[in-house]
mmCIF file of C-alpha atoms in Angstrom:
data_model
loop_
_atom_site.group_PDB
_atom_site.id
_atom_site.type_symbol
_atom_site.label_atom_id
_atom_site.label_comp_id
_atom_site.label_asym_id
_atom_site.label_seq_id
_atom_site.Cartn_x
_atom_site.Cartn_y
_atom_site.Cartn_z
ATOM 1 C CA MET X 30 -81.892 -100.844 -121.741
ATOM 2 C CA ARG X 31 -80.160 -101.210 -119.003
ATOM 3 C CA ILE X 32 -81.907 -99.742 -116.388
ATOM 4 C CA ALA X 33 -80.821 -99.302 -112.366
ATOM 5 C CA VAL X 34 -83.785 -98.620 -110.020
ATOM 6 C CA THR X 35 -83.095 -97.291 -106.698
ATOM 7 C CA GLY X 36 -86.060 -98.122 -104.385
ATOM 8 C CA GLY X 37 -87.298 -100.571 -106.828
ATOM 9 C CA SER X 38 -89.227 -102.072 -103.307
ATOM 10 C CA GLY X 39 -91.140 -99.434 -102.721
ATOM 11 C CA LYS X 40 -95.088 -98.533 -103.352
ATOM 12 C CA LEU X 41 -94.043 -96.784 -106.419
ATOM 13 C CA GLY X 42 -90.731 -98.691 -107.123
ATOM 14 C CA ARG X 43 -93.141 -102.392 -107.708
ATOM 15 C CA HIS X 44 -95.076 -100.837 -109.973
ATOM 16 C CA VAL X 45 -91.697 -98.702 -111.972
ATOM 17 C CA VAL X 46 -89.848 -102.491 -111.857
ATOM 18 C CA ARG X 47 -93.285 -104.617 -113.260
ATOM 19 C CA ARG X 48 -93.730 -102.124 -115.917
ATOM 20 C CA LEU X 49 -89.996 -101.970 -116.825
ATOM 21 C CA THR X 50 -89.404 -105.799 -117.279
ATOM 22 C CA ASP X 51 -92.661 -106.141 -118.948
ATOM 23 C CA ASP X 52 -91.319 -103.844 -121.375
ATOM 24 C CA GLY X 53 -88.242 -105.943 -122.436
ATOM 25 C CA HIS X 54 -85.707 -103.869 -120.154
ATOM 26 C CA GLN X 55 -83.159 -105.391 -118.351
ATOM 27 C CA VAL X 56 -83.194 -104.218 -114.636
ATOM 28 C CA LEU X 57 -81.125 -103.583 -111.483
ATOM 29 C CA THR X 58 -82.689 -102.385 -108.222
ATOM 30 C CA LEU X 59 -80.419 -100.729 -105.646
ATOM 31 C CA ASP X 60 -82.220 -101.343 -102.382
ATOM 32 C CA LYS X 61 -81.797 -101.619 -98.597
ATOM 33 C CA VAL X 62 -84.337 -103.894 -98.513
ATOM 34 C CA ALA X 63 -85.303 -106.516 -101.051
ATOM 35 C CA SER X 64 -89.141 -106.660 -102.566
ATOM 36 C CA SER X 65 -91.684 -109.324 -101.450
ATOM 37 C CA GLY X 66 -92.466 -111.978 -103.547
ATOM 38 C CA GLU X 67 -91.451 -113.604 -106.860
ATOM 39 C CA ARG X 68 -88.673 -111.139 -108.847
ATOM 40 C CA SER X 69 -87.605 -110.588 -112.530
ATOM 41 C CA HIS X 70 -85.476 -108.368 -111.797
ATOM 42 C CA LEU X 71 -82.198 -108.239 -110.714
ATOM 43 C CA MET X 72 -81.382 -106.617 -107.230
ATOM 44 C CA THR X 73 -78.454 -105.180 -104.966
ATOM 45 C CA ARG X 74 -78.382 -104.448 -101.177
ATOM 46 C CA VAL X 75 -77.381 -100.489 -101.781
ATOM 47 C CA ASP X 76 -77.112 -97.779 -99.039
ATOM 48 C CA LEU X 77 -77.550 -94.894 -100.912
ATOM 49 C CA ARG X 78 -76.121 -92.519 -98.253
ATOM 50 C CA ASP X 79 -72.475 -94.395 -98.965
ATOM 51 C CA TYR X 80 -71.507 -92.940 -102.310
ATOM 52 C CA GLY X 81 -69.180 -95.719 -102.519
ATOM 53 C CA GLN X 82 -71.312 -98.355 -103.002
ATOM 54 C CA VAL X 83 -73.564 -96.391 -104.851
ATOM 55 C CA MET X 84 -70.315 -96.375 -107.323
ATOM 56 C CA ASP X 85 -69.981 -99.448 -107.091
ATOM 57 C CA ALA X 86 -73.599 -100.811 -107.929
ATOM 58 C CA LEU X 87 -73.624 -98.271 -111.450
ATOM 59 C CA LEU X 88 -70.004 -99.509 -112.678
ATOM 60 C CA GLY X 89 -71.810 -103.124 -112.487
ATOM 61 C CA LEU X 90 -69.198 -104.495 -109.905
ATOM 62 C CA ASP X 91 -70.984 -107.331 -109.007
ATOM 63 C CA ASP X 92 -70.542 -108.403 -112.531
ATOM 64 C CA ARG X 93 -74.349 -109.308 -113.023
ATOM 65 C CA LEU X 94 -75.271 -106.247 -114.843
ATOM 66 C CA ARG X 95 -73.173 -103.323 -115.881
ATOM 67 C CA ASP X 96 -73.433 -100.949 -118.749
ATOM 68 C CA PHE X 97 -76.198 -99.356 -118.101
ATOM 69 C CA ASP X 98 -78.183 -96.912 -119.958
ATOM 70 C CA ALA X 99 -80.142 -95.250 -117.397
ATOM 71 C CA VAL X 100 -81.171 -94.389 -113.619
ATOM 72 C CA VAL X 101 -84.211 -94.212 -112.361
ATOM 73 C CA HIS X 102 -83.814 -92.655 -108.694
ATOM 74 C CA LEU X 103 -87.022 -93.635 -106.516
ATOM 75 C CA GLY X 104 -85.101 -94.574 -102.917
ATOM 76 C CA ALA X 105 -85.984 -92.018 -100.261
ATOM 77 C CA ILE X 106 -87.933 -91.331 -97.060
ATOM 78 C CA PRO X 107 -91.103 -90.759 -99.287
ATOM 79 C CA ALA X 108 -92.830 -88.459 -97.225
ATOM 80 C CA PRO X 109 -93.103 -85.482 -94.417
ATOM 81 C CA GLY X 110 -93.813 -86.718 -91.010
ATOM 82 C CA MET X 111 -92.104 -90.504 -91.618
ATOM 83 C CA ALA X 112 -88.770 -89.315 -89.748
ATOM 84 C CA PRO X 113 -86.924 -86.164 -88.360
ATOM 85 C CA GLU X 114 -86.712 -83.598 -90.298
ATOM 86 C CA ALA X 115 -82.626 -83.133 -90.046
ATOM 87 C CA ALA X 116 -83.064 -86.984 -90.663
ATOM 88 C CA THR X 117 -85.125 -86.855 -93.776
ATOM 89 C CA PHE X 118 -82.831 -83.791 -94.937
ATOM 90 C CA GLU X 119 -80.133 -85.568 -94.982
ATOM 91 C CA ASN X 120 -80.827 -88.831 -96.069
ATOM 92 C CA ASN X 121 -82.990 -87.677 -99.228
ATOM 93 C CA MET X 122 -80.760 -85.350 -99.847
ATOM 94 C CA LEU X 123 -77.398 -87.026 -99.506
ATOM 95 C CA SER X 124 -78.888 -89.903 -101.416
ATOM 96 C CA THR X 125 -79.779 -88.188 -104.426
ATOM 97 C CA TYR X 126 -76.235 -85.847 -104.469
ATOM 98 C CA ASN X 127 -74.551 -89.555 -104.537
ATOM 99 C CA VAL X 128 -76.814 -91.023 -107.687
ATOM 100 C CA PHE X 129 -76.516 -87.734 -109.756
ATOM 101 C CA GLN X 130 -72.550 -87.706 -108.858
ATOM 102 C CA ALA X 131 -72.359 -91.363 -109.534
ATOM 103 C CA VAL X 132 -74.081 -91.601 -112.707
ATOM 104 C CA ARG X 133 -72.144 -88.411 -114.109
ATOM 105 C CA ARG X 134 -68.722 -90.502 -113.272
ATOM 106 C CA ALA X 135 -70.068 -93.382 -114.747
ATOM 107 C CA GLY X 136 -71.239 -92.222 -118.161
ATOM 108 C CA ILE X 137 -74.884 -92.460 -117.646
ATOM 109 C CA LYS X 138 -76.288 -89.849 -119.636
ATOM 110 C CA LYS X 139 -80.046 -91.029 -118.261
ATOM 111 C CA VAL X 140 -81.987 -90.317 -115.528
ATOM 112 C CA VAL X 141 -85.492 -90.008 -114.277
ATOM 113 C CA TYR X 142 -86.477 -89.504 -110.649
ATOM 114 C CA ALA X 143 -88.841 -88.712 -108.286
ATOM 115 C CA SER X 144 -89.249 -85.138 -107.456
ATOM 116 C CA SER X 145 -92.821 -84.246 -105.462
ATOM 117 C CA GLU X 146 -96.256 -82.445 -106.168
ATOM 118 C CA THR X 147 -94.804 -81.343 -102.526
ATOM 119 C CA VAL X 148 -92.568 -78.238 -104.155
ATOM 120 C CA LEU X 149 -95.577 -76.364 -105.624
ATOM 121 C CA GLY X 150 -96.946 -75.759 -101.850
ATOM 122 C CA LEU X 151 -98.445 -78.207 -100.073
ATOM 123 C CA PRO X 152 -100.738 -78.441 -98.159
ATOM 124 C CA PHE X 153 -101.804 -75.127 -99.639
ATOM 125 C CA ASP X 154 -102.505 -73.256 -96.469
ATOM 126 C CA ALA X 155 -101.337 -70.217 -98.530
ATOM 127 C CA ASP X 156 -103.265 -70.614 -101.470
ATOM 128 C CA PRO X 157 -102.376 -71.004 -104.821
ATOM 129 C CA PRO X 158 -101.395 -68.966 -107.358
ATOM 130 C CA TYR X 159 -103.896 -69.941 -109.270
ATOM 131 C CA ILE X 160 -105.990 -73.766 -110.424
ATOM 132 C CA PRO X 161 -105.153 -75.982 -111.869
ATOM 133 C CA VAL X 162 -101.803 -75.628 -110.382
ATOM 134 C CA ASP X 163 -98.488 -75.869 -113.410
ATOM 135 C CA GLU X 164 -94.937 -76.230 -113.381
ATOM 136 C CA GLU X 165 -94.583 -72.351 -114.587
ATOM 137 C CA TYR X 166 -95.027 -70.827 -111.104
ATOM 138 C CA ALA X 167 -91.607 -70.761 -108.411
ATOM 139 C CA ALA X 168 -91.215 -73.689 -105.908
ATOM 140 C CA ARG X 169 -93.072 -72.729 -102.579
ATOM 141 C CA PRO X 170 -91.527 -75.818 -100.471
ATOM 142 C CA GLU X 171 -93.683 -76.102 -97.107
ATOM 143 C CA SER X 172 -91.829 -78.583 -95.320
ATOM 144 C CA THR X 173 -87.944 -80.017 -94.926
ATOM 145 C CA TYR X 174 -89.922 -82.582 -97.117
ATOM 146 C CA SER X 175 -90.487 -80.739 -99.864
ATOM 147 C CA LEU X 176 -87.208 -78.444 -99.493
ATOM 148 C CA VAL X 177 -85.388 -80.931 -100.365
ATOM 149 C CA LYS X 178 -86.928 -82.015 -103.821
ATOM 150 C CA HIS X 179 -86.846 -77.968 -104.438
ATOM 151 C CA LEU X 180 -83.085 -78.366 -103.795
ATOM 152 C CA GLU X 181 -82.991 -81.717 -106.021
ATOM 153 C CA GLU X 182 -84.325 -80.186 -109.131
ATOM 154 C CA GLN X 183 -81.933 -76.800 -108.498
ATOM 155 C CA MET X 184 -78.914 -79.597 -108.215
ATOM 156 C CA ALA X 185 -80.354 -81.183 -111.265
ATOM 157 C CA ILE X 186 -80.370 -78.052 -113.225
ATOM 158 C CA GLN X 187 -76.058 -77.582 -112.526
ATOM 159 C CA PHE X 188 -75.241 -81.046 -113.425
ATOM 160 C CA THR X 189 -76.920 -81.054 -116.590
ATOM 161 C CA ARG X 190 -74.949 -77.873 -117.104
ATOM 162 C CA TRP X 191 -71.588 -79.695 -115.930
ATOM 163 C CA ASP X 192 -72.681 -82.306 -118.588
ATOM 164 C CA PRO X 193 -74.588 -80.557 -121.629
ATOM 165 C CA GLU X 194 -75.116 -84.665 -122.660
ATOM 166 C CA LEU X 195 -76.983 -85.275 -119.415
ATOM 167 C CA SER X 196 -81.043 -85.867 -119.311
ATOM 168 C CA ILE X 197 -82.226 -85.460 -115.965
ATOM 169 C CA THR X 198 -86.264 -85.260 -115.688
ATOM 170 C CA GLY X 199 -87.697 -84.838 -112.135
ATOM 171 C CA LEU X 200 -91.112 -86.275 -111.978
ATOM 172 C CA ARG X 201 -93.673 -84.184 -109.549
ATOM 173 C CA PHE X 202 -95.710 -87.307 -108.587
ATOM 174 C CA SER X 203 -98.859 -86.645 -106.545
ATOM 175 C CA ASN X 204 -100.257 -89.064 -103.977
ATOM 176 C CA VAL X 205 -99.198 -92.746 -104.944
ATOM 177 C CA MET X 206 -102.121 -94.816 -104.829
ATOM 178 C CA ASP X 207 -102.658 -98.836 -105.243
ATOM 179 C CA PRO X 208 -106.185 -100.247 -106.141
ATOM 180 C CA ASP X 209 -106.673 -101.584 -102.659
ATOM 181 C CA ASP X 210 -106.508 -97.674 -101.489
ATOM 182 C CA TYR X 211 -109.580 -97.252 -103.464
ATOM 183 C CA GLU X 212 -111.894 -98.471 -101.245
ATOM 184 C CA ARG X 213 -111.954 -95.454 -99.068
ATOM 185 C CA PHE X 214 -111.889 -92.851 -101.642
ATOM 186 C CA PRO X 215 -115.758 -92.031 -101.388
ATOM 187 C CA GLN X 216 -115.006 -91.370 -97.649
ATOM 188 C CA PHE X 217 -113.369 -88.532 -98.838
ATOM 189 C CA ASP X 218 -116.683 -86.861 -99.861
ATOM 190 C CA ALA X 219 -117.514 -86.252 -96.186
ATOM 191 C CA ASP X 220 -115.164 -83.286 -95.912
ATOM 192 C CA ALA X 221 -113.917 -81.259 -99.039
ATOM 193 C CA ARG X 222 -111.001 -79.552 -97.097
ATOM 194 C CA ALA X 223 -109.611 -83.321 -95.955
ATOM 195 C CA ARG X 224 -108.072 -83.485 -99.173
ATOM 196 C CA LYS X 225 -107.375 -79.939 -100.404
ATOM 197 C CA PHE X 226 -104.167 -80.313 -98.804
ATOM 198 C CA ASN X 227 -102.720 -81.531 -102.561
ATOM 199 C CA LEU X 228 -105.787 -80.105 -104.457
ATOM 200 C CA TRP X 229 -107.633 -83.861 -104.354
ATOM 201 C CA GLY X 230 -104.983 -85.280 -106.449
ATOM 202 C CA TYR X 231 -103.502 -89.115 -106.328
ATOM 203 C CA ILE X 232 -101.608 -90.735 -108.914
ATOM 204 C CA ASP X 233 -102.224 -94.691 -109.830
ATOM 205 C CA GLY X 234 -98.938 -96.454 -109.107
ATOM 206 C CA ARG X 235 -99.456 -98.458 -112.698
ATOM 207 C CA ASP X 236 -99.843 -94.419 -114.277
ATOM 208 C CA GLY X 237 -96.939 -93.190 -112.234
ATOM 209 C CA ALA X 238 -94.755 -96.489 -113.523
ATOM 210 C CA GLN X 239 -95.895 -95.318 -117.295
ATOM 211 C CA ALA X 240 -94.564 -91.983 -116.832
ATOM 212 C CA VAL X 241 -91.393 -93.272 -115.938
ATOM 213 C CA ALA X 242 -91.493 -95.343 -118.637
ATOM 214 C CA ARG X 243 -92.392 -92.606 -121.102
ATOM 215 C CA ALA X 244 -89.451 -90.164 -119.514
ATOM 216 C CA LEU X 245 -87.006 -92.806 -120.317
ATOM 217 C CA GLU X 246 -88.229 -92.977 -123.655
ATOM 218 C CA HIS X 247 -88.749 -89.496 -124.502
ATOM 219 C CA GLY X 248 -86.492 -87.304 -121.862
ATOM 220 C CA ARG X 249 -83.799 -85.005 -123.446
ATOM 221 C CA PRO X 250 -80.594 -83.491 -122.653
ATOM 222 C CA GLY X 251 -81.095 -80.894 -119.905
ATOM 223 C CA PHE X 252 -83.386 -80.986 -116.683
ATOM 224 C CA GLU X 253 -87.074 -80.831 -117.108
ATOM 225 C CA ALA X 254 -90.066 -81.333 -114.053
ATOM 226 C CA PHE X 255 -93.485 -82.977 -114.817
ATOM 227 C CA ILE X 256 -96.488 -82.688 -112.491
ATOM 228 C CA ILE X 257 -97.629 -86.588 -112.781
ATOM 229 C CA ALA X 258 -100.996 -87.062 -111.545
ATOM 230 C CA ASN X 259 -104.066 -89.562 -112.775
ATOM 231 C CA ALA X 260 -106.976 -86.943 -114.972
ATOM 232 C CA ASP X 261 -109.090 -86.916 -112.070
ATOM 233 C CA THR X 262 -109.646 -86.198 -108.124
ATOM 234 C CA VAL X 263 -110.300 -87.873 -105.305
ATOM 235 C CA MET X 264 -113.668 -86.740 -104.946
ATOM 236 C CA SER X 265 -117.489 -87.288 -106.330
ATOM 237 C CA ARG X 266 -118.329 -83.459 -106.247
ATOM 238 C CA SER X 267 -117.271 -81.756 -108.974
ATOM 239 C CA SER X 268 -113.858 -80.173 -109.681
ATOM 240 C CA ALA X 269 -115.503 -76.914 -110.407
ATOM 241 C CA GLY X 270 -117.506 -77.035 -106.834
ATOM 242 C CA LEU X 271 -114.468 -77.900 -104.854
ATOM 243 C CA ALA X 272 -112.293 -74.988 -106.244
ATOM 244 C CA ALA X 273 -115.006 -72.239 -105.407
ATOM 245 C CA GLU X 274 -115.974 -73.718 -101.634
ATOM 246 C CA VAL X 275 -112.351 -74.654 -100.753
ATOM 247 C CA PHE X 276 -110.299 -71.742 -102.765
ATOM 248 C CA PRO X 277 -112.815 -68.947 -103.401
ATOM 249 C CA ASN X 278 -110.180 -66.415 -103.906
ATOM 250 C CA VAL X 279 -107.961 -68.638 -106.134
ATOM 251 C CA LYS X 280 -108.014 -67.789 -110.165
ATOM 252 C CA VAL X 281 -109.272 -70.522 -112.183
ATOM 253 C CA THR X 282 -107.418 -70.171 -115.482
ATOM 254 C CA LYS X 283 -110.090 -72.830 -117.461
ATOM 255 C CA GLU X 284 -113.112 -74.654 -117.415
ATOM 256 C CA LEU X 285 -112.755 -77.702 -115.199
ATOM 257 C CA GLY X 286 -114.460 -81.116 -116.490
ATOM 258 C CA GLU X 287 -116.182 -82.490 -114.048
ATOM 259 C CA HIS X 288 -113.970 -84.389 -112.587
ATOM 260 C CA GLU X 289 -110.469 -82.381 -113.667
ATOM 261 C CA THR X 290 -107.691 -82.949 -111.808
ATOM 262 C CA MET X 291 -106.137 -79.562 -110.237
ATOM 263 C CA LEU X 292 -102.668 -80.853 -110.622
ATOM 264 C CA SER X 293 -102.453 -79.649 -114.704
ATOM 265 C CA ILE X 294 -100.582 -82.714 -116.561
ATOM 266 C CA ASP X 295 -100.558 -80.823 -119.262
ATOM 267 C CA LYS X 296 -96.820 -80.618 -120.032
ATOM 268 C CA ALA X 297 -96.548 -84.368 -119.542
ATOM 269 C CA ARG X 298 -99.249 -85.007 -122.123
ATOM 270 C CA ARG X 299 -97.267 -82.889 -124.583
ATOM 271 C CA LEU X 300 -94.020 -83.434 -124.213
ATOM 272 C CA LEU X 301 -93.762 -87.141 -122.875
ATOM 273 C CA GLY X 302 -97.073 -88.241 -124.145
ATOM 274 C CA PHE X 303 -98.297 -88.971 -121.015
ATOM 275 C CA GLU X 304 -101.907 -90.266 -120.683
ATOM 276 C CA PRO X 305 -103.580 -92.105 -117.531
ATOM 277 C CA GLU X 306 -105.163 -95.175 -117.866
ATOM 278 C CA HIS X 307 -106.325 -95.775 -114.504
ATOM 279 C CA THR X 308 -109.071 -94.163 -112.243
ATOM 280 C CA TRP X 309 -110.544 -95.160 -108.773
ATOM 281 C CA ARG X 310 -113.956 -94.598 -110.342
ATOM 282 C CA SER X 311 -113.432 -97.627 -112.333
ATOM 283 C CA TYR X 312 -112.947 -99.790 -109.082
ATOM 284 C CA HIS X 313 -115.644 -98.898 -107.972
ATOM 285 C CA SER X 314 -117.972 -99.123 -110.687
ATOM 286 C CA ASN X 315 -116.870 -102.667 -111.340
ATOM 287 C CA ARG X 316 -117.052 -103.923 -107.841
ATOM 288 C CA THR X 317 -119.735 -106.621 -107.888
ATOM 289 C CA THR X 318 -122.996 -105.991 -105.700
ATOM 290 C CA PRO X 319 -124.302 -109.080 -103.958
ATOM 291 C CA THR X 320 -127.979 -110.129 -105.054
ATOM 292 C CA GLU X 321 -131.103 -110.824 -102.629
ATOM 293 C CA ASP X 322 -132.666 -114.069 -103.471
#
């Protein structure tokens, strides 16, 4: 496929671009900054807040790559607290509208974009309705960032209503991690509440890229949202123990595996064939320990 990727130089975007190019797709990244290192793909500098720039890029007016089959939209202020709230709202909401509208005008029929686990009610100062959380209960945004993510999902529903052939998949990514981040994971066990804000979840960037690839392959007309997380938590403590300690009044709807994620990925497994392949535990178990002479 010919795929345009916004935010391809970001933490998740780099993994996504690498996965798509490795899978044999032609990739054009649309971003305000260039990625570091060698590039195996084309790149165009685009301000996603400028509809004209987005439209030009998707129509292929620079003659390098045109007639896109799909768009992967990752470009955004990536987390709460990284910019003033009004700036976060304006940047992220307008950028996503511009991408959706340009896709529609260009006749592109497939979009995969980064929604967020934050729509589920993070940082869970109010208890979740049940554990593991899933896609079945109504969104509970608790920040401007998560409000935008919720509104983007509502916008996607309307865009797919306007064009019944359009497929938009919103991937509610957990906290994106690289292998370099795993060094500090054992420290999390010191305080069970320190990472309760997202139910101790994470997503390895490589598995996030897998989810994007599978959504591009399996996405159907209409809108669907999927929680995307790794199969385990960031903790060495048991998941059942964590739930009992931090959320004693919350119903646990299934018997949890020893370190099973409390961000349910059952829907993504069932409909996308998503299955995480990486875990921080392997990083630590594979580290070599110096031996004494």
